[in-house]
Amino acid sequence: MAPSTLFVKRLSILALHFPYLNSGFSQGIQDLFAPRHFMAELTNPERRMLRALQNRHDAWTLEDILSACNWDDQAIAVSAGHGLSNQGLVKTLESSTKEVILGSEGKNAAENGLLEARLWTYIQANSSATMGDLSSNFERHETGPGIGLLKGLGVSIQGGKFACDDKPSVDKKIEQRTEYIQSPTINHVLYEHFKGRKNLIEVVELVSRTWKISSDGINISKEELEEHTQVAEITPELLQSDEWKEAQFRPYDVSLEASMPRSGRSHPMQALIERIRSIFLEMGFSELVDDYVQTAGWNMDALFIPQDHPAREMQDTFYLDNPKKIQLDPKLLANWKAIHEHGGDTESTGWGGQFNEDISQKGLLRTHTTVNTIQYLAQNPTDPCRVFAIDRVFRKESIDRTHLPEFHQIEGIIMEPGANLGMLVSTLKTFYAKMGYPEVRVRPAYFPYTEPSLEVEVKWRGKWLELGGAGIFRPEVTEPLGIKDPVCAWGMGLERLAMLVLGLDDIRQLYISDLEWLRNQPIL
Ligand code: PHE
């Protein structure tokens, strides 16, 4: 889905849930996304605060407002003030002051004493204390910096012991520091000293706000500022009762920033597969799931792909070592041999040459999902059906912007009396229209197993893009399997469609698990 379609979809959901989006604003839905072009309805707290401010036209502090409005939650006042000033009804004045608070070490020091104070007390009490004593009586990380601090205060170490010429001066400095850490301020001689020490003090900026009513605010009438109960959530009870008819709905401002909920979600490829699956189910198809490992016989011979077809060469097909050979019914092999060599009973001339049953029984990774629909038909040759598969196929491709060796096909068949090309084309057109691509065209193409064959193209950003092949199965395919009714068949690339849907120009983006990209993909 193109992003714009998604947008409109979301909007219509909003409009359903929030009827006031449809009423009252003549500007149209687009304008709702412009920031506050309209005068939004005031919330109840905004009304109450403005009523208070109308009583006195000078600046109001937070405390003034809380007591005048009878609130005890600051957040209500701040958000009402914010809302009112966004609408030009009040002016918010901000001023900031700096304050010193204690850091983690500072709190510790205020409680248990500064490190230098604790060391100093210890040394005074144990006059013969050595460095070793300090290490065993203080924390490991304290001794080194602690001795540094003491040295700064005029303590020296002589012969492994502590000495000091001017003990009263050390006492005094420590006392001043201790006093400071109890109530630190910015305008103090010790501020610089403590700022240089780790985690002792921090400077914080305190913002204080005041609010003042504007002339627009003064002019709003008291009646308009009456508070009334507003419905913020539409509940089943509200809808069942008649209350909703009279209720006032709280305006829903879709222009506000909102945080993106980050919850788990499907990978976009999985989401796309689910969407395609539901479209085919809706169109009356049943899903077919089958194995990756197949025989060359079903993958190619049954589909009348000549045994010397270049697509069978090693560069295109992953042949398996295990199982190297898968036994096929000799009757089936005989039928295919006849068809390939001379057309069997179909009036076709076949491909001529020698058909090789060993080649048919080679194990491989399926190169297309047509290998599964053809087997379904072989098992149910006479029951009309509509079957689809969305499944993985493998080809020996080197990886680039548009190729992967593993990818998915959207395969389908319709078998019924009178099935024809018109039905095939209209089915594909319906599918793509449901996917959001109404412009589809078909062009003649060639596949060994269909006649007529066609290529399906979808218009995207003004260009025609080829998305897959389709056609009516040839008698060389259907007759040996006992299929009597015409079969419309198609096979389309899922990753190519994903590139269109998600607007990618590199197929690899789908599988590199880039979390940021995955989170930002639209919901499909
Ligand atoms: N199998 C073809 C492919 O892999 C697509 C296709 C399917 C064409 C059925 C015609 C009919 O490209």
XYZ file of C-alpha atoms and ligand atoms in Angstrom:
536
model
C 0.000 0.000 0.000
C 1.359 3.402 -0.880
C 2.114 5.527 2.189
C -0.460 8.132 1.226
C -3.212 5.552 1.062
C -2.201 4.324 4.459
C -2.409 7.814 5.807
C -5.910 8.343 4.532
C -6.959 4.999 5.947
C -5.694 5.890 9.388
C -7.445 9.196 9.217
C -10.753 7.668 8.394
C -10.381 5.398 11.398
C -9.735 8.443 13.539
C -12.747 10.183 12.105
C -14.916 7.225 12.990
C -13.778 7.103 16.582
C -13.676 10.810 17.146
C -16.761 12.376 15.624
C -15.665 15.937 16.449
C -13.049 15.567 13.731
C -15.904 15.681 11.264
C -17.815 18.501 12.834
C -16.974 22.057 13.623
C -13.914 22.489 11.461
C -14.624 23.623 7.970
C -10.954 23.781 7.001
C -10.922 20.139 6.074
C -8.924 17.278 7.374
C -5.575 18.442 6.000
C -5.593 21.462 8.285
C -5.771 19.317 11.346
C -2.180 18.398 10.727
C -0.961 21.965 10.677
C 0.133 23.036 14.131
C -2.717 24.843 15.837
C -4.175 26.805 12.968
C -7.489 26.670 14.655
C -8.323 27.720 18.146
C -8.553 24.406 19.911
C -11.111 23.851 22.625
C -9.685 24.560 26.022
C -9.277 21.679 28.415
C -10.865 21.909 31.839
C -7.578 22.691 33.641
C -6.876 25.379 31.047
C -10.281 26.933 31.710
C -9.761 26.862 35.457
C -6.310 28.384 35.244
C -7.418 31.133 32.871
C -10.356 31.978 35.144
C -7.899 32.403 38.001
C -5.517 34.523 35.946
C -8.341 36.833 34.918
C -8.547 37.986 38.552
C -5.086 39.485 38.624
C -3.169 40.556 35.528
C 0.411 40.428 36.809
C 2.761 37.436 37.066
C 1.636 34.269 38.839
C 4.032 31.783 40.397
C 3.423 28.063 40.393
C 2.405 28.245 44.060
C -0.076 31.039 43.323
C -1.684 28.951 40.612
C -1.778 25.747 42.628
C -3.576 27.432 45.485
C -5.941 29.506 43.313
C -6.933 26.478 41.248
C -7.031 24.144 44.182
C -4.558 21.724 42.675
C -1.765 19.854 44.343
C -0.201 18.368 41.213
C 2.357 20.681 39.613
C 2.131 18.775 36.341
C -1.498 19.846 35.830
C -0.601 23.491 36.290
C 2.442 23.293 34.037
C 0.565 21.549 31.250
C -2.413 23.921 31.485
C 0.026 26.833 31.369
C 1.708 25.276 28.351
C -1.602 24.798 26.548
C -2.746 28.354 27.292
C 0.504 29.906 26.182
C 0.457 27.843 22.954
C -2.834 29.492 22.192
C -1.599 32.943 23.038
C -3.851 33.334 26.073
C -1.066 33.614 28.607
C 2.634 34.436 28.476
C 5.076 32.114 30.173
C 8.155 33.787 31.630
C 11.072 31.573 32.460
C 14.053 32.400 34.600
C 16.784 30.101 35.712
C 19.096 30.071 38.701
C 22.114 27.936 39.443
C 22.357 25.961 42.605
C 24.946 23.646 44.132
C 23.847 20.231 45.292
C 25.835 17.325 46.709
C 27.065 14.608 44.420
C 27.234 10.958 45.462
C 30.589 11.362 47.257
C 29.445 14.674 48.700
C 26.422 13.056 50.373
C 28.716 10.432 51.817
C 31.120 13.103 53.086
C 28.320 15.198 54.604
C 27.231 12.177 56.569
C 30.470 10.372 57.432
C 33.041 13.143 57.174
C 35.358 14.240 54.396
C 38.120 11.802 53.522
C 40.861 14.190 54.686
C 38.991 14.740 57.958
C 38.714 11.029 58.652
C 42.407 10.413 57.840
C 43.502 13.392 59.901
C 41.526 12.199 62.938
C 43.090 8.760 62.576
C 46.633 10.106 62.357
C 46.086 12.360 65.374
C 44.859 9.434 67.423
C 47.665 7.097 66.301
C 50.762 9.284 66.286
C 53.027 6.529 64.985
C 50.692 5.472 62.165
C 52.431 4.370 58.951
C 51.206 4.242 55.359
C 50.642 0.527 55.856
C 48.345 1.214 58.819
C 46.311 3.564 56.669
C 45.858 0.913 53.988
C 44.529 -1.552 56.488
C 42.183 0.919 58.215
C 40.724 2.658 55.145
C 39.231 1.566 51.869
C 41.726 0.673 49.163
C 40.666 3.508 46.899
C 40.796 6.034 49.739
C 44.422 5.928 50.855
C 46.113 7.236 47.709
C 43.861 10.270 47.137
C 43.603 10.783 50.914
C 47.383 11.150 51.317
C 47.361 13.571 48.374
C 44.750 15.669 50.182
C 46.733 15.641 53.435
C 49.897 16.703 51.621
C 47.943 19.583 50.126
C 47.065 20.634 53.662
C 50.725 20.666 54.773
C 51.207 17.116 56.098
C 54.435 15.420 55.019
C 55.770 11.876 55.267
C 59.077 11.466 57.017
C 60.686 8.049 57.479
C 57.396 6.350 56.702
C 55.506 8.369 59.331
C 53.252 11.433 59.097
C 54.541 14.795 60.260
C 53.084 18.283 60.383
C 54.537 21.647 61.460
C 51.299 23.564 61.783
C 48.590 21.339 63.150
C 46.144 24.170 64.044
C 46.159 25.323 60.405
C 45.280 21.813 59.192
C 42.503 21.621 61.796
C 41.141 24.935 60.640
C 41.128 24.132 56.932
C 39.469 20.802 57.543
C 36.853 22.464 59.701
C 36.090 25.023 56.948
C 35.767 22.281 54.348
C 33.509 20.270 56.627
C 31.306 23.276 57.130
C 31.126 23.905 53.370
C 30.087 20.371 52.508
C 27.143 20.678 54.941
C 25.687 23.561 52.917
C 27.503 24.183 49.663
C 26.944 27.412 47.713
C 28.289 28.876 44.513
C 29.633 32.128 45.917
C 32.164 30.704 48.307
C 35.971 30.492 48.174
C 35.817 26.728 48.544
C 33.458 26.309 45.557
C 36.372 26.039 43.089
C 38.184 23.571 45.344
C 35.217 21.222 45.604
C 34.321 21.600 41.936
C 37.731 20.103 41.153
C 37.049 17.017 43.286
C 35.190 14.036 41.893
C 31.459 13.605 42.637
C 31.442 15.940 45.635
C 29.286 18.745 44.331
C 27.172 19.384 41.252
C 25.758 22.544 39.794
C 22.163 22.331 38.671
C 20.073 24.819 36.829
C 16.685 25.469 38.342
C 14.050 26.868 36.025
C 11.295 28.831 37.601
C 8.269 29.918 35.615
C 5.681 32.558 36.058
C 2.552 33.093 34.015
C 0.843 36.271 33.007
C -2.474 36.625 31.209
C -2.434 38.157 27.696
C -5.021 40.564 26.326
C -6.597 37.697 24.342
C -6.874 35.794 27.598
C -8.482 38.719 29.377
C -11.093 39.001 26.601
C -12.411 35.478 26.910
C -15.782 35.519 28.620
C -16.405 33.753 31.902
C -19.084 31.551 30.272
C -16.586 30.183 27.812
C -14.388 29.228 30.715
C -16.944 27.135 32.484
C -15.686 23.627 33.099
C -17.676 20.690 31.853
C -17.179 16.976 31.827
C -15.460 15.901 28.692
C -15.430 12.423 27.304
C -11.908 11.311 26.578
C -12.646 7.710 25.762
C -15.542 6.240 23.852
C -16.735 3.142 25.641
C -19.398 0.583 24.721
C -21.412 1.805 27.750
C -21.371 5.358 26.444
C -22.569 4.256 23.019
C -25.287 2.021 24.445
C -26.704 4.739 26.640
C -27.995 7.945 25.110
C -25.355 9.983 26.917
C -23.121 10.299 23.905
C -25.663 12.515 22.194
C -25.168 15.281 24.755
C -21.564 14.521 25.678
C -18.689 16.913 25.044
C -15.766 15.143 23.471
C -12.268 16.032 24.410
C -10.458 17.425 21.375
C -7.913 15.087 19.947
C -4.924 16.994 18.664
C -3.381 14.881 15.947
C -0.684 17.468 15.287
C 1.069 16.726 18.571
C 4.212 14.647 18.614
C 3.641 11.194 19.967
C 6.086 8.469 20.740
C 6.022 5.476 18.419
C 4.880 2.372 20.234
C 7.569 -0.241 19.807
C 5.973 -3.599 19.999
C 6.726 -6.818 18.216
C 5.319 -7.138 14.732
C 5.468 -9.315 11.667
C 8.322 -8.993 9.233
C 7.059 -7.009 6.222
C 7.506 -10.077 3.980
C 5.394 -12.166 6.323
C 2.797 -9.414 6.508
C 2.740 -9.203 2.712
C 2.331 -12.974 2.384
C -0.610 -12.834 4.807
C -2.215 -10.119 2.752
C -1.801 -11.971 -0.532
C -3.063 -15.138 1.105
C -6.211 -13.430 2.325
C -6.851 -11.913 -1.102
C -6.705 -15.319 -2.807
C -8.796 -16.943 -0.090
C -11.330 -14.157 -0.523
C -11.369 -14.879 -4.280
C -12.299 -18.504 -3.606
C -8.883 -20.164 -3.949
C -7.447 -22.885 -1.705
C -3.839 -22.879 -0.601
C -1.352 -25.534 -1.575
C 1.846 -26.194 0.355
C 4.469 -28.657 -0.859
C 8.152 -29.588 -0.515
C 11.249 -27.806 -1.807
C 12.847 -31.056 -2.894
C 11.461 -32.291 -6.192
C 12.412 -34.264 -9.266
C 13.545 -32.797 -12.556
C 10.671 -34.835 -14.001
C 7.945 -32.842 -12.225
C 9.867 -29.571 -12.211
C 10.550 -29.688 -15.977
C 9.569 -32.816 -17.989
C 5.928 -32.699 -16.903
C 5.926 -29.076 -18.036
C 7.269 -29.995 -21.457
C 10.525 -28.152 -20.863
C 12.950 -29.861 -23.288
C 15.698 -31.847 -21.609
C 18.352 -29.791 -23.357
C 16.755 -26.499 -22.274
C 19.399 -24.020 -21.087
C 17.471 -23.428 -17.841
C 18.301 -26.983 -16.811
C 22.017 -26.316 -16.922
C 23.968 -26.246 -13.735
C 24.008 -22.452 -13.531
C 20.264 -22.233 -13.052
C 19.228 -25.264 -11.077
C 20.487 -26.574 -7.755
C 20.712 -30.329 -8.368
C 21.032 -32.363 -5.191
C 23.652 -34.902 -4.149
C 21.240 -36.221 -1.576
C 18.795 -37.415 -2.748
C 20.596 -37.681 -6.054
C 17.844 -39.813 -7.518
C 14.141 -40.012 -6.718
C 12.267 -42.949 -8.203
C 9.351 -42.010 -10.465
C 6.468 -44.148 -11.682
C 7.615 -45.906 -14.901
C 4.213 -45.226 -16.502
C 4.661 -41.521 -15.952
C 8.156 -41.658 -17.412
C 6.905 -43.538 -20.447
C 4.191 -40.908 -21.000
C 6.661 -38.032 -20.791
C 9.104 -39.867 -23.045
C 6.435 -40.246 -25.713
C 5.369 -36.617 -25.430
C 8.914 -35.247 -25.531
C 10.124 -37.492 -28.362
C 7.122 -37.308 -30.732
C 4.140 -35.657 -29.043
C 2.461 -38.870 -27.843
C -1.249 -38.828 -28.682
C -1.527 -35.062 -28.627
C -0.911 -34.408 -32.329
C 2.128 -32.392 -31.255
C 5.453 -33.320 -32.855
C 7.259 -33.188 -29.481
C 10.858 -32.025 -29.213
C 12.389 -34.986 -31.008
C 15.710 -36.447 -29.820
C 16.217 -38.982 -27.026
C 14.327 -38.582 -23.740
C 16.417 -39.674 -20.760
C 14.571 -41.145 -17.736
C 17.646 -40.744 -15.527
C 17.530 -36.999 -15.994
C 13.850 -37.030 -14.942
C 14.698 -38.765 -11.682
C 17.367 -36.313 -10.580
C 16.705 -34.629 -7.235
C 16.690 -30.836 -7.201
C 15.483 -27.761 -5.300
C 12.383 -26.586 -7.130
C 13.059 -23.687 -9.480
C 9.401 -22.638 -9.614
C 6.195 -23.424 -7.771
C 4.551 -24.634 -10.978
C 6.099 -27.972 -9.975
C 3.484 -28.138 -7.203
C 0.383 -27.013 -9.070
C 1.073 -29.512 -11.858
C 1.301 -32.353 -9.320
C -1.919 -31.201 -7.693
C -3.598 -31.425 -11.105
C -2.084 -34.865 -11.728
C -3.636 -36.057 -8.467
C -6.996 -34.349 -9.119
C -7.261 -34.350 -12.912
C -11.044 -34.129 -13.162
C -12.152 -31.902 -10.270
C -12.461 -28.232 -11.225
C -10.297 -26.183 -8.863
C -8.812 -22.837 -7.935
C -5.520 -23.301 -6.116
C -2.701 -20.956 -5.105
C 0.684 -21.254 -3.407
C 3.047 -18.653 -1.982
C 6.298 -20.457 -1.537
C 10.047 -20.483 -1.783
C 11.996 -21.395 -4.921
C 15.703 -21.678 -5.652
C 17.867 -20.702 -8.593
C 21.605 -20.453 -8.992
C 21.744 -16.672 -9.278
C 24.457 -14.392 -8.042
C 23.126 -11.924 -5.544
C 22.649 -8.366 -6.720
C 20.159 -5.506 -6.542
C 17.405 -7.494 -8.241
C 18.391 -11.137 -7.748
C 18.499 -13.621 -4.901
C 19.176 -17.365 -5.123
C 16.208 -18.016 -2.844
C 12.982 -16.164 -3.418
C 9.230 -16.689 -3.415
C 6.616 -17.145 -6.079
C 2.914 -16.491 -6.016
C 1.563 -19.371 -8.053
C -1.969 -20.135 -9.065
C -4.193 -22.240 -11.290
C -7.832 -22.266 -12.287
C -9.136 -25.429 -13.870
C -12.749 -25.604 -14.956
C -14.785 -26.196 -18.080
C -14.507 -23.132 -20.299
C -11.548 -21.566 -18.418
C -9.954 -19.128 -20.854
C -7.500 -16.297 -21.337
C -10.046 -13.581 -20.464
C -10.704 -15.279 -17.145
C -6.974 -15.531 -16.484
C -6.350 -11.853 -17.219
C -9.312 -10.656 -15.187
C -8.282 -12.818 -12.227
C -4.791 -11.305 -12.252
C -6.204 -7.806 -12.648
C -8.540 -8.350 -9.719
C -5.659 -9.593 -7.598
C -3.455 -6.590 -8.350
C -6.325 -4.157 -7.918
C -6.933 -5.606 -4.453
C -3.222 -5.130 -3.756
C -3.591 -1.474 -4.679
C -2.336 -1.569 -8.271
C -5.284 -0.936 -10.554
C -3.256 -0.576 -13.759
C -2.259 -3.955 -15.145
C -1.428 -4.998 -18.688
C -0.420 -8.254 -20.332
C 1.979 -8.843 -23.180
C 2.664 -11.911 -25.305
C 5.460 -14.096 -23.913
C 6.811 -17.612 -24.193
C 6.915 -20.541 -21.774
C 7.339 -24.140 -22.994
C 4.299 -25.229 -20.991
C 1.683 -22.616 -21.873
C -0.024 -21.499 -25.063
C -0.927 -18.697 -25.274
C 1.648 -17.340 -22.827
C 1.776 -13.894 -21.390
C 3.744 -11.566 -19.192
C 1.989 -9.501 -16.540
C 3.002 -5.909 -16.021
C 1.908 -3.433 -13.386
C 2.131 0.339 -13.617
C 4.164 1.833 -10.803
C 5.322 5.433 -10.589
C 4.547 5.883 -14.266
C 6.530 2.835 -15.437
C 5.423 -0.662 -16.461
C 7.122 -3.338 -14.359
C 7.132 -7.011 -15.219
C 5.895 -9.099 -12.318
C 5.378 -12.590 -13.674
C 4.285 -15.036 -16.300
C 0.998 -16.748 -17.076
C -0.818 -18.748 -19.721
C -3.019 -21.742 -20.519
C -1.321 -25.127 -20.061
C -0.501 -26.857 -23.360
C -2.027 -30.235 -24.282
C 1.515 -31.693 -24.028
C 1.273 -30.895 -20.299
C -2.362 -31.716 -19.541
C -3.118 -34.762 -21.702
C -0.551 -37.219 -20.298
C -1.950 -36.454 -16.821
C -5.566 -37.043 -17.841
C -6.592 -33.396 -17.385
C -9.592 -32.609 -19.588
C -10.551 -29.009 -18.737
C -8.484 -25.980 -19.689
C -6.093 -24.739 -16.985
C -5.188 -21.077 -16.478
C -1.829 -20.814 -14.693
C 0.454 -18.072 -13.430
C 3.589 -17.567 -11.406
C 4.734 -14.202 -10.090
C 7.642 -12.956 -8.047
C 6.783 -12.089 -4.471
C 9.954 -10.094 -3.752
C 9.389 -7.947 -6.828
C 5.932 -7.120 -5.582
C 7.386 -6.424 -2.128
C 9.824 -3.964 -3.691
C 6.873 -2.113 -5.217
C 4.815 -2.169 -2.058
C 7.687 -0.996 0.143
C 9.280 1.289 -2.448
C 12.671 -0.454 -2.512
C 15.290 -0.385 -5.208
C 17.411 -3.146 -3.688
C 15.901 -6.582 -3.112
C 18.516 -7.399 -0.443
C 17.002 -4.842 1.922
C 14.171 -7.322 2.503
C 16.411 -9.849 4.179
C 19.203 -8.019 5.968
C 17.313 -7.625 9.258
C 17.989 -3.925 9.593
C 15.961 -3.292 12.750
C 15.613 0.437 12.232
C 14.266 -0.108 8.715
C 11.983 -2.927 9.842
C 10.482 -0.752 12.587
C 9.671 1.995 10.140
C 7.875 -0.121 7.560
C 4.187 0.601 7.030
C 1.614 -1.824 8.329
C 0.607 -3.881 5.299
N 6.850 -20.753 -13.784
C 7.053 -19.487 -14.451
C 8.265 -18.772 -13.832
O 8.869 -19.315 -12.956
C 5.852 -18.607 -14.357
C 4.637 -19.218 -15.000
C 3.771 -20.012 -14.249
C 4.370 -19.010 -16.318
C 2.650 -20.567 -14.850
C 3.243 -19.531 -16.912
C 2.402 -20.308 -16.165
O 8.615 -17.681 -14.215
